[in-house]
Tab-separated table of C-alpha atoms and ligand atoms in Angstrom:
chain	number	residue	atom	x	y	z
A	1	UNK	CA	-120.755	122.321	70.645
A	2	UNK	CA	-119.712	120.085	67.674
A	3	UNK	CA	-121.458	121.129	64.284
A	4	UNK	CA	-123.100	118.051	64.158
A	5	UNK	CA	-126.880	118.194	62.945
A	6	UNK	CA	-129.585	116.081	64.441
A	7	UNK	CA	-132.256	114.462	62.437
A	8	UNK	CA	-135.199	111.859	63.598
A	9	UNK	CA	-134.370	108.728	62.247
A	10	UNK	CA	-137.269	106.772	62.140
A	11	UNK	CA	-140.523	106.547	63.921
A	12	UNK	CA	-142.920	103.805	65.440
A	13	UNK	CA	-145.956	103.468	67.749
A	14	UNK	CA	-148.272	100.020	69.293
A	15	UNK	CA	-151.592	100.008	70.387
A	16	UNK	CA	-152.906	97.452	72.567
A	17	UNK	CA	-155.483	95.389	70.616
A	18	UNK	CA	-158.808	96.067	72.890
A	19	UNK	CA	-160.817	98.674	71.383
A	20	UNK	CA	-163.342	100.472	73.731
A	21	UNK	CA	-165.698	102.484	71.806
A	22	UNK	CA	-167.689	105.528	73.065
A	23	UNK	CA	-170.843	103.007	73.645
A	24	UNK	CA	-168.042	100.643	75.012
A	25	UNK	CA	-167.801	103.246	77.872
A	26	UNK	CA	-171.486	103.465	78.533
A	27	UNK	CA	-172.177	99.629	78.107
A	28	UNK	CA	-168.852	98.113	79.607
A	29	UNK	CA	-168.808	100.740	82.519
A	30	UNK	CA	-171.883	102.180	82.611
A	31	UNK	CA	-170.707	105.997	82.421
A	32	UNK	CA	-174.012	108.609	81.631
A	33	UNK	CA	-172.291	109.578	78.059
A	34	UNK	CA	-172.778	109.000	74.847
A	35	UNK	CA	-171.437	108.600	71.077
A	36	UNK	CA	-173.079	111.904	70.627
A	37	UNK	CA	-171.642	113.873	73.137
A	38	UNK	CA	-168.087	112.779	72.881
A	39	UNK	CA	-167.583	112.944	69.247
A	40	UNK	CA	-169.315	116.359	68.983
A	41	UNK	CA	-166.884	118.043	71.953
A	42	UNK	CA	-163.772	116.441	71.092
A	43	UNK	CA	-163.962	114.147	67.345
A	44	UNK	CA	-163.147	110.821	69.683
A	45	UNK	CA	-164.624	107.911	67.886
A	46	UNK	CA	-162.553	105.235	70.209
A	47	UNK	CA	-159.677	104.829	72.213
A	48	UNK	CA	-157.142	101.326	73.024
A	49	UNK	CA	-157.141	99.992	76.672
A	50	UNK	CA	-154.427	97.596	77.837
A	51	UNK	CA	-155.409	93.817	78.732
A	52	UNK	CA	-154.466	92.575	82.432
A	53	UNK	CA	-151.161	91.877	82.568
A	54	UNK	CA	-149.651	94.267	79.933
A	55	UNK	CA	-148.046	97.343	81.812
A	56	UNK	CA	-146.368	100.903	80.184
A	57	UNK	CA	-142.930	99.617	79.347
A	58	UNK	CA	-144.545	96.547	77.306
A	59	UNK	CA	-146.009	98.744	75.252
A	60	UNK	CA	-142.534	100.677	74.633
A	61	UNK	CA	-141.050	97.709	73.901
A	62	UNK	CA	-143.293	96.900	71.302
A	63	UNK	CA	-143.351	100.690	69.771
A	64	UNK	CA	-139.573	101.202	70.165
A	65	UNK	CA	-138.932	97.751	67.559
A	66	UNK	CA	-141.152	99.608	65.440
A	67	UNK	CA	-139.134	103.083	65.565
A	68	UNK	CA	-135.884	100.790	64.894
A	69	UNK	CA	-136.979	99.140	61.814
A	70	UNK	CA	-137.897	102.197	60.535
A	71	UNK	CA	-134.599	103.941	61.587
A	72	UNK	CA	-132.440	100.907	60.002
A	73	UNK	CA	-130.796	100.822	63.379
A	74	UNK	CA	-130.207	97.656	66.071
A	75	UNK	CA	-131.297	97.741	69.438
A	76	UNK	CA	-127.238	97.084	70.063
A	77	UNK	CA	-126.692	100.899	68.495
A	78	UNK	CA	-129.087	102.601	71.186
A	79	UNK	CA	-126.844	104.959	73.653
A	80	UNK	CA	-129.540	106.376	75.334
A	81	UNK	CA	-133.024	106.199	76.406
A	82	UNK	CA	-135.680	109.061	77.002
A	83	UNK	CA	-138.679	107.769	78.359
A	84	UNK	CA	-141.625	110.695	79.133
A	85	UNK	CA	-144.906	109.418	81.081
A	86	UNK	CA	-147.458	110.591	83.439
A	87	UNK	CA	-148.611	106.562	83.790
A	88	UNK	CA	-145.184	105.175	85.174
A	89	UNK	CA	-145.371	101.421	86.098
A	90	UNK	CA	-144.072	102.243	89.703
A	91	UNK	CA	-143.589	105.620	91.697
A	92	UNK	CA	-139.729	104.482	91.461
A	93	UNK	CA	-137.159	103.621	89.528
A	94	UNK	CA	-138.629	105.435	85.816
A	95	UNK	CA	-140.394	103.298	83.652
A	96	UNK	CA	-137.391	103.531	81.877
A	97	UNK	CA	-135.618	100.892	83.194
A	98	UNK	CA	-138.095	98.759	83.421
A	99	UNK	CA	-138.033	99.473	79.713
A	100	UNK	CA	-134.137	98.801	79.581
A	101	UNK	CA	-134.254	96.037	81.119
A	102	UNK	CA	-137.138	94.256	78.778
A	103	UNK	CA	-135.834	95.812	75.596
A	104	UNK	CA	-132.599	94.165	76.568
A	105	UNK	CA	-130.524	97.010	76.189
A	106	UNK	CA	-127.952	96.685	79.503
A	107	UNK	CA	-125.530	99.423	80.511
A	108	UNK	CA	-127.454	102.394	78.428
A	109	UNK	CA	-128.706	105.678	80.773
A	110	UNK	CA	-132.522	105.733	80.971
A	111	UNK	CA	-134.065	108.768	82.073
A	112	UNK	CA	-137.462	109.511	82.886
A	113	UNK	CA	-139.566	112.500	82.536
A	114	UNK	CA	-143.097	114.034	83.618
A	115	UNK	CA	-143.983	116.486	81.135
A	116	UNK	CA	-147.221	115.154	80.398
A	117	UNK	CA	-148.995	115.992	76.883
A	118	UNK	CA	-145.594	118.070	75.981
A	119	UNK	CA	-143.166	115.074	77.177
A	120	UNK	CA	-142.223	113.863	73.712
A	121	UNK	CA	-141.113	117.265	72.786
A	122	UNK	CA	-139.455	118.070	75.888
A	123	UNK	CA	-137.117	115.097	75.337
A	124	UNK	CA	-136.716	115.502	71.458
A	125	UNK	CA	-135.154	118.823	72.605
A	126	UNK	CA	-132.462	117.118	74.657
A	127	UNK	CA	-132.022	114.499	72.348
A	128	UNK	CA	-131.551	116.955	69.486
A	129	UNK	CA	-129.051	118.571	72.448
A	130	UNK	CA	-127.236	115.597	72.970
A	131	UNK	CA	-126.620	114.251	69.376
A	132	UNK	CA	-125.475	117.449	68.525
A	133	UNK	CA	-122.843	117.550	71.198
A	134	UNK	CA	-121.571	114.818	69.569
A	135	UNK	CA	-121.666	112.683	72.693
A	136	UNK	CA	-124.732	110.357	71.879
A	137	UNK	CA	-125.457	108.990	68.190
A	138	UNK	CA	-129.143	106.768	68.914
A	139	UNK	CA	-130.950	108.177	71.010
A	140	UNK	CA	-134.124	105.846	71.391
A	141	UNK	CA	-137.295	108.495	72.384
A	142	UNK	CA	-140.165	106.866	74.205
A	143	UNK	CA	-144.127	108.482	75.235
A	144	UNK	CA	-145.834	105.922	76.363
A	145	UNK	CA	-149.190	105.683	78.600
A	146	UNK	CA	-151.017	103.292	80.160
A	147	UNK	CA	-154.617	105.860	81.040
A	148	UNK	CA	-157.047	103.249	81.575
A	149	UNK	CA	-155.738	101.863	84.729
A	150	UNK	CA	-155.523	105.704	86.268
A	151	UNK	CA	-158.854	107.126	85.174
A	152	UNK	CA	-162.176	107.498	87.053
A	153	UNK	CA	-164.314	105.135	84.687
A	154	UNK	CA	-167.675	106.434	86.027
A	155	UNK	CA	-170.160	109.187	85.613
A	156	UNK	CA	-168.440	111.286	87.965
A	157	UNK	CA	-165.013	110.888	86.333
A	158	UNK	CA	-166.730	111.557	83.039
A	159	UNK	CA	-165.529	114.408	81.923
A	160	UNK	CA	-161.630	113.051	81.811
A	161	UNK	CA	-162.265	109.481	81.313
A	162	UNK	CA	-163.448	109.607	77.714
A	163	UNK	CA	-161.002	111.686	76.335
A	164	UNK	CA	-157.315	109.217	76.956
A	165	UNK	CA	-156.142	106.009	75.817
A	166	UNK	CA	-153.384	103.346	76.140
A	167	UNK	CA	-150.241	103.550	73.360
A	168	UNK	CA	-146.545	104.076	72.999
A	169	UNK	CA	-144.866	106.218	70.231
A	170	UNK	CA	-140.900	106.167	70.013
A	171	UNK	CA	-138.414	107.850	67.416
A	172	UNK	CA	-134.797	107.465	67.050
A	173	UNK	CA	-132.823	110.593	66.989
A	174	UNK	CA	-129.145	110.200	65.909
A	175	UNK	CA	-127.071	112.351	63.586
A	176	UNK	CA	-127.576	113.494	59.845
A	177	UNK	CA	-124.925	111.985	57.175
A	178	UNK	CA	-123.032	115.056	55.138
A	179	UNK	CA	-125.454	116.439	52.992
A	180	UNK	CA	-128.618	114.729	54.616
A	181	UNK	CA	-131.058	117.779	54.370
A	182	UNK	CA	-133.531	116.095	57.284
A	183	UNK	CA	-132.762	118.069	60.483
A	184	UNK	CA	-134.301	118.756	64.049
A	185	UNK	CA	-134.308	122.644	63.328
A	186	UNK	CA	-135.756	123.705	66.480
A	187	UNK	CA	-137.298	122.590	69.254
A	188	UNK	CA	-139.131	125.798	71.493
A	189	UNK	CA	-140.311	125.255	75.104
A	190	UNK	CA	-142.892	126.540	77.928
A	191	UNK	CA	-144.440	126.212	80.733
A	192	UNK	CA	-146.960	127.964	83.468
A	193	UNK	CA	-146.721	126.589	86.788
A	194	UNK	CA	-149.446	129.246	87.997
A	195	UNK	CA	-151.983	126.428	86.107
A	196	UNK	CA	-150.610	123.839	87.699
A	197	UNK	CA	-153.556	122.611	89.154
A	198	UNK	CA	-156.077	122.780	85.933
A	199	UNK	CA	-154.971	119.360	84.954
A	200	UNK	CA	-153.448	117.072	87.803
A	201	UNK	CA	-153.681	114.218	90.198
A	202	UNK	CA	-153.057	115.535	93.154
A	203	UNK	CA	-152.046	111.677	95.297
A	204	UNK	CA	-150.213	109.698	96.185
A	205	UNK	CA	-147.969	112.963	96.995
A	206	UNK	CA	-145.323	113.699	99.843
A	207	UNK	CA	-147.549	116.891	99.817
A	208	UNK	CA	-149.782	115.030	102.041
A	209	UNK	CA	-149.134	114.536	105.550
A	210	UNK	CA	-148.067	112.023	107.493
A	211	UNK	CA	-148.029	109.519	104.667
A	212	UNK	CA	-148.392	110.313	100.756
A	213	UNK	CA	-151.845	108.294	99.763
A	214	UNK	CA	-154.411	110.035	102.432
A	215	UNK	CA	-156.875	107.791	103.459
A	216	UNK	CA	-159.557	109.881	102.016
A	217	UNK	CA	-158.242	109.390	98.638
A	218	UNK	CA	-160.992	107.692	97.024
A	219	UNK	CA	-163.829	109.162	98.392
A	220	UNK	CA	-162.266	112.983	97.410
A	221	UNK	CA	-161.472	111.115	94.162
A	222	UNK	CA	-157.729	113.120	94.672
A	223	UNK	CA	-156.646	109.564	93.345
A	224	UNK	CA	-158.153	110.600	90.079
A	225	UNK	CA	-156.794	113.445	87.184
A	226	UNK	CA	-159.063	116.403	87.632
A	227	UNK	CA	-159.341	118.764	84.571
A	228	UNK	CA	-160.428	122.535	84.633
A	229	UNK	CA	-161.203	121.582	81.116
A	230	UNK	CA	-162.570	125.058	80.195
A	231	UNK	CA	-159.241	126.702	81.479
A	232	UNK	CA	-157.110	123.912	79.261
A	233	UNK	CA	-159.267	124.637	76.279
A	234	UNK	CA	-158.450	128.057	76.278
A	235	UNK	CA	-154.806	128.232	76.797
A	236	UNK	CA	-154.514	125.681	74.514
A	237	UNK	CA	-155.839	126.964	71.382
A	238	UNK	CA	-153.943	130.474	72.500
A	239	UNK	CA	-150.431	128.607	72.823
A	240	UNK	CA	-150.337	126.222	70.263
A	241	UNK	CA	-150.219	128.455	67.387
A	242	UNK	CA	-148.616	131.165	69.475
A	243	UNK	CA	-145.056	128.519	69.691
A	244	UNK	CA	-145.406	127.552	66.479
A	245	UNK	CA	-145.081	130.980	65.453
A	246	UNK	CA	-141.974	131.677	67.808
A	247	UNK	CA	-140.447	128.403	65.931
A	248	UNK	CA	-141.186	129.912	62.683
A	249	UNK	CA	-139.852	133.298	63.654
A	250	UNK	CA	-136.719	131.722	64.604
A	251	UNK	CA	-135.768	130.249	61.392
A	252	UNK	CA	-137.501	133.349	59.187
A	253	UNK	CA	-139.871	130.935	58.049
A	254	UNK	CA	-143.529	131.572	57.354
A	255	UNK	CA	-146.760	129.212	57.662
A	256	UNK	CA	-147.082	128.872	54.139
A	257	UNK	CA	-144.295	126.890	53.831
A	258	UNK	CA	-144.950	124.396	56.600
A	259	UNK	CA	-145.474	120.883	54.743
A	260	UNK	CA	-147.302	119.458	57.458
A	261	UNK	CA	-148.651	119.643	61.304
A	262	UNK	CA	-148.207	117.254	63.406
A	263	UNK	CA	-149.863	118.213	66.914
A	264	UNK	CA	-150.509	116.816	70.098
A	265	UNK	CA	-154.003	115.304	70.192
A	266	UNK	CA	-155.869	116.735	73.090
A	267	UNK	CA	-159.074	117.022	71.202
A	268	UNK	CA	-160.152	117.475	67.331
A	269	UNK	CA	-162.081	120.950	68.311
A	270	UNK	CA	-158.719	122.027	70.130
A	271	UNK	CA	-156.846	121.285	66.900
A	272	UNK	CA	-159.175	122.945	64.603
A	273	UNK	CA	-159.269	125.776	66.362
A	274	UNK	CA	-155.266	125.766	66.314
A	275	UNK	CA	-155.819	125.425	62.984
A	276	UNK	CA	-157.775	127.998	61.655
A	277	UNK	CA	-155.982	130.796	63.769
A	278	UNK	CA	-153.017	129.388	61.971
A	279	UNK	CA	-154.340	129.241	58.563
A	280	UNK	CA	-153.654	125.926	57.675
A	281	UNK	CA	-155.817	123.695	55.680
A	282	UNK	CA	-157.376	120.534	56.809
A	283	UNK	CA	-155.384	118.314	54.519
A	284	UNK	CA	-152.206	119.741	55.895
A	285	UNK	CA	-153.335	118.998	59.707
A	286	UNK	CA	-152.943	115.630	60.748
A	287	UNK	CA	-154.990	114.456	63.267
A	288	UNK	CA	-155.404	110.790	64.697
A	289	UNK	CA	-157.518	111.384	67.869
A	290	UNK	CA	-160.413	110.084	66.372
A	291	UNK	CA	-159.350	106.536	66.713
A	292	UNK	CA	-156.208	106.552	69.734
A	293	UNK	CA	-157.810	109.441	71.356
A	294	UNK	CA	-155.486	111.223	73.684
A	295	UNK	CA	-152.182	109.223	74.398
A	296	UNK	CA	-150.577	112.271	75.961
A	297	UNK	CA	-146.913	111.788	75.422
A	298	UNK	CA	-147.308	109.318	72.755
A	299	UNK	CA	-149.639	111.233	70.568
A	300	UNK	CA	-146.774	112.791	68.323
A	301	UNK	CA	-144.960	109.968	67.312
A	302	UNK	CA	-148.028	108.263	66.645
A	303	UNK	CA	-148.823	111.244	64.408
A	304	UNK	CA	-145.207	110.744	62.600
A	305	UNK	CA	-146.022	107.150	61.991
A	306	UNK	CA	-149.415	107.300	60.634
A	307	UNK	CA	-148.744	110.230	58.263
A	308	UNK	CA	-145.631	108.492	56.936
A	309	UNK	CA	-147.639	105.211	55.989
A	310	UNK	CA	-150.249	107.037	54.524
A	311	UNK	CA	-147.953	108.646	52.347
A	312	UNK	CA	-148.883	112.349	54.004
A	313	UNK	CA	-145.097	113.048	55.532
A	314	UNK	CA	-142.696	112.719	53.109
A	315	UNK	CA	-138.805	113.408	52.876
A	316	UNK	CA	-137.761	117.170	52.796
A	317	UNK	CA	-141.320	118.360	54.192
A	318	UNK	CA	-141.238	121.152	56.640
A	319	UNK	CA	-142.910	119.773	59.499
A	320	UNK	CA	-144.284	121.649	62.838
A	321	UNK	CA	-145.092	119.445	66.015
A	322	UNK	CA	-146.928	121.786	68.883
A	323	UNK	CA	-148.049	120.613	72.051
A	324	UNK	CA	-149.429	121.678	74.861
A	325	UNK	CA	-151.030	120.164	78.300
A	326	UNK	CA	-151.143	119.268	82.490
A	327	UNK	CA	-148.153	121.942	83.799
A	328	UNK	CA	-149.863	124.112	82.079
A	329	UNK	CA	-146.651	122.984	79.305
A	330	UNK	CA	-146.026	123.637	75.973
A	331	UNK	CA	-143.825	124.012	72.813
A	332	UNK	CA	-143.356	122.961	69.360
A	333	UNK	CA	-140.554	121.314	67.121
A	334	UNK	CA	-139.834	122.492	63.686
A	335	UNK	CA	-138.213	119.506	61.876
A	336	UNK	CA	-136.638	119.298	57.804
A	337	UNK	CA	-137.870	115.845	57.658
B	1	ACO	N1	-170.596	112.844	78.640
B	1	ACO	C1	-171.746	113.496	78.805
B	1	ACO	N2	-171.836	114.650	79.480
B	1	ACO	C2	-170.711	115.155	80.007
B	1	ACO	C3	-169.472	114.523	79.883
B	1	ACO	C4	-169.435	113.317	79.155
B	1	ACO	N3	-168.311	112.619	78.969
B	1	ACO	N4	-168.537	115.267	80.499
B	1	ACO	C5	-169.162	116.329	81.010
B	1	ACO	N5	-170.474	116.257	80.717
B	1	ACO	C6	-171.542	117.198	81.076
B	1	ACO	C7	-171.214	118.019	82.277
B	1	ACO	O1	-171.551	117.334	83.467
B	1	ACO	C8	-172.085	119.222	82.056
B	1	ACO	O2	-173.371	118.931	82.469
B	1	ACO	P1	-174.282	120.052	83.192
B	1	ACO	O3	-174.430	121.133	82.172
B	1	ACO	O4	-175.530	119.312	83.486
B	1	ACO	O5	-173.507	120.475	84.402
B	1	ACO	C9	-172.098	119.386	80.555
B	1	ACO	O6	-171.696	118.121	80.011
B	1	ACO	C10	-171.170	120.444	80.044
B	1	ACO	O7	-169.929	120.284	80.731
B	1	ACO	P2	-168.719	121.194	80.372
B	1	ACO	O8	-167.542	120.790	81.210
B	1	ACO	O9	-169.148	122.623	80.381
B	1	ACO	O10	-168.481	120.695	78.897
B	1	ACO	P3	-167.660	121.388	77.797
B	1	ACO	O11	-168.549	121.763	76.687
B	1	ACO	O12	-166.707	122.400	78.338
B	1	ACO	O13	-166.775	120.163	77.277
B	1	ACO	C11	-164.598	119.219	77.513
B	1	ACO	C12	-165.939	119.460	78.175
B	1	ACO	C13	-164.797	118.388	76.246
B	1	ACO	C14	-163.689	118.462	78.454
B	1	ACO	C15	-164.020	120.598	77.147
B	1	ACO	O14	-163.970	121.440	78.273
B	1	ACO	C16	-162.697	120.503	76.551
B	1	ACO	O15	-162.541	120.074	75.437
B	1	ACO	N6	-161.645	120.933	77.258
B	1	ACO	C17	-160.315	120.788	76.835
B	1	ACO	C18	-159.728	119.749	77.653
B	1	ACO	C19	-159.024	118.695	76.890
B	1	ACO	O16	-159.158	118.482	75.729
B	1	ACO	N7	-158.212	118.004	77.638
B	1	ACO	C20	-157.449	116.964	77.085
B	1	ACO	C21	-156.392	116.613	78.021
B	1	ACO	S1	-155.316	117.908	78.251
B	1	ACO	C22	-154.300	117.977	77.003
B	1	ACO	O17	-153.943	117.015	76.408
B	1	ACO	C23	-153.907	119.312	76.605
């Protein structure tokens, strides 16, 4: 290992323009819910929903120029790309290189992965891994989701369908100059197979037999994300603030002097309960699923981006990122930013 230090070098995110508000959902596809119910169990006002035509790596594309503007850095520099989704356009190749290929970035290694909610973290571990090797100096992160075209938009799917949206967050990861005090300082993973099935689509699968989409599919809705969303709730709000106090631990660091959270945005009551077991105030706990609602591995970039322009993350804040979702996964990335 080189003693190189990583740092995030810039941040971006893209929503598709359609807006679909909570009486969108009731009017538009005449799902049994209501403004009431889902702003009162999870704070989501509205979410984005893709147009015909537009697929997961278009909306990379668009949130990746972003995240290179903002990191001074061409498209030419990029040596690598880390794509996470659970929305990919196509079982096979990763989204990734559809995302290469539109981006217009030939040659570079794209790599998927499926970590769900936790994916951006995941791969801001390896790229902090990588740069710091020495071996890779822009590494071009990507979550990105396209939810609308995978959820059960009915009263039956109800439960899921109102709480995700369509958008892509990227950040560039790449070295820190000599005496550049931002730094990845940590990034601290998990995950619980045993829960598995609390938060999955179960097809298509080559667990099925003889052929991966059974022909049942639709009517045992196993084509749609099913959510023990008790079970979620619960570990969530107990693992959040339990990795962000491993990461804190690691660097003899204390809560007070965390700048700013960034978390995943599963759902506002989630992240005030996260909140309040962790002590921190509302002003230092930046939420955005009120408007986005959850973009799974897009979420925390989008965070990045939005607190930056609103003048909330600022340079040499202390900054903790925790996640947690569908594995059951989790972690959280302590960053000088
Ligand atoms: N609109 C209206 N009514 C609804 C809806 C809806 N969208 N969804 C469920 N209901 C009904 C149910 O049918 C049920 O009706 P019943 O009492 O007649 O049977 C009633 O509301 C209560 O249902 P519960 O599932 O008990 O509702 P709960 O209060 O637990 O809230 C929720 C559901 C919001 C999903 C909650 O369990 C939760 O927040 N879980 C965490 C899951 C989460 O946030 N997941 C995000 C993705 S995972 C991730 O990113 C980590």
């Amino acid at each position: 290992m080189s003693n190189v230090r990583s740092k995030i070098m810039g941040v971006g995110y893209y929503v598709p323009p359609r807006v679909v508000t909570n009486d969108d959902l009731v009017k538009l596809y005449g799902i049994d819910t209501s403004d009431e119910w889902i702003q009162q169990r999870t704070g989501i006002q509205q979410r984005h929903y893709v147009d015909p035509g537009v697929t997961n790596a278009d909306l990379a594309v668009e949130a990746s120029k972003k995240a290179l503007d903002a990191a001074g850095v061409k498209k030419e520099e990029i040596d690598f790309i880390l794509y996470a989704t659970l929305s990919p356009d196509h079982e096979f190749p990763g989204t990734s290189c559809f995302f290469q290929a539109k981006f217009g970035i030939p040659g570079v290694p794209a790599m998927d992965i499926r970590n769900q909610c936790t994916g951006f973290l995941y791969l801001l571990s390896m790229a902090n891994a990588l740069v710091r090797t020495g071996q890779y100096k822009r590494i071009l992160v990507i979550g990105s989701e396209v939810h609308s075209r995978g959820l059960d938009l009915s009263t039956q799917g109800r439960d899921v369908a109102v709480l995700f949206g369509d958008a892509a967050g990227a950040a560039v990861v790449g070295p820190c100059a000599p005496g550049d005090q931002s730094e990845i300082l940590s990034v601290h993973l998990h995950a619980d197979g045993e829960h598995a099935k609390d938060l999955w689509l179960e097809a298509p699968g080559c667990a099925f037999h003889p052929f991966r989409l059974p022909k049942d599919a639709l009517e045992t809705r196993s084509i749609y994300p099913q959510m023990n969303g008790k079970t979620v709730f619960l570990n969530a709000v107990r693992r959040m603030p339990e990795v962000v106090l491993e990461a804190l631990k690691h660097h003899n660091l204390k809560m007070s002097e965390v700048d700013l959270v960034v978390p995943h945005q599963a759902n506002l009551r989630i992240n005030e309960a996260v909140a309040k077991f962790l002590s921190v105030p509302e002003e230092k706990f930046f939420n955005t699923i009120q408007r986005f609602g959850n973009t799974t591995a897009a979420t925390i970039p989008i965070g990045l981006s939005e607190a930056a322009a609103q003048g909330k993350l600022k340079k040499g804040m202390l900054v903790a990122m925790p996640a947690f979702g569908s594995g059951f996964t989790w972690g959280a990335a302590l960053v000088r930013w």
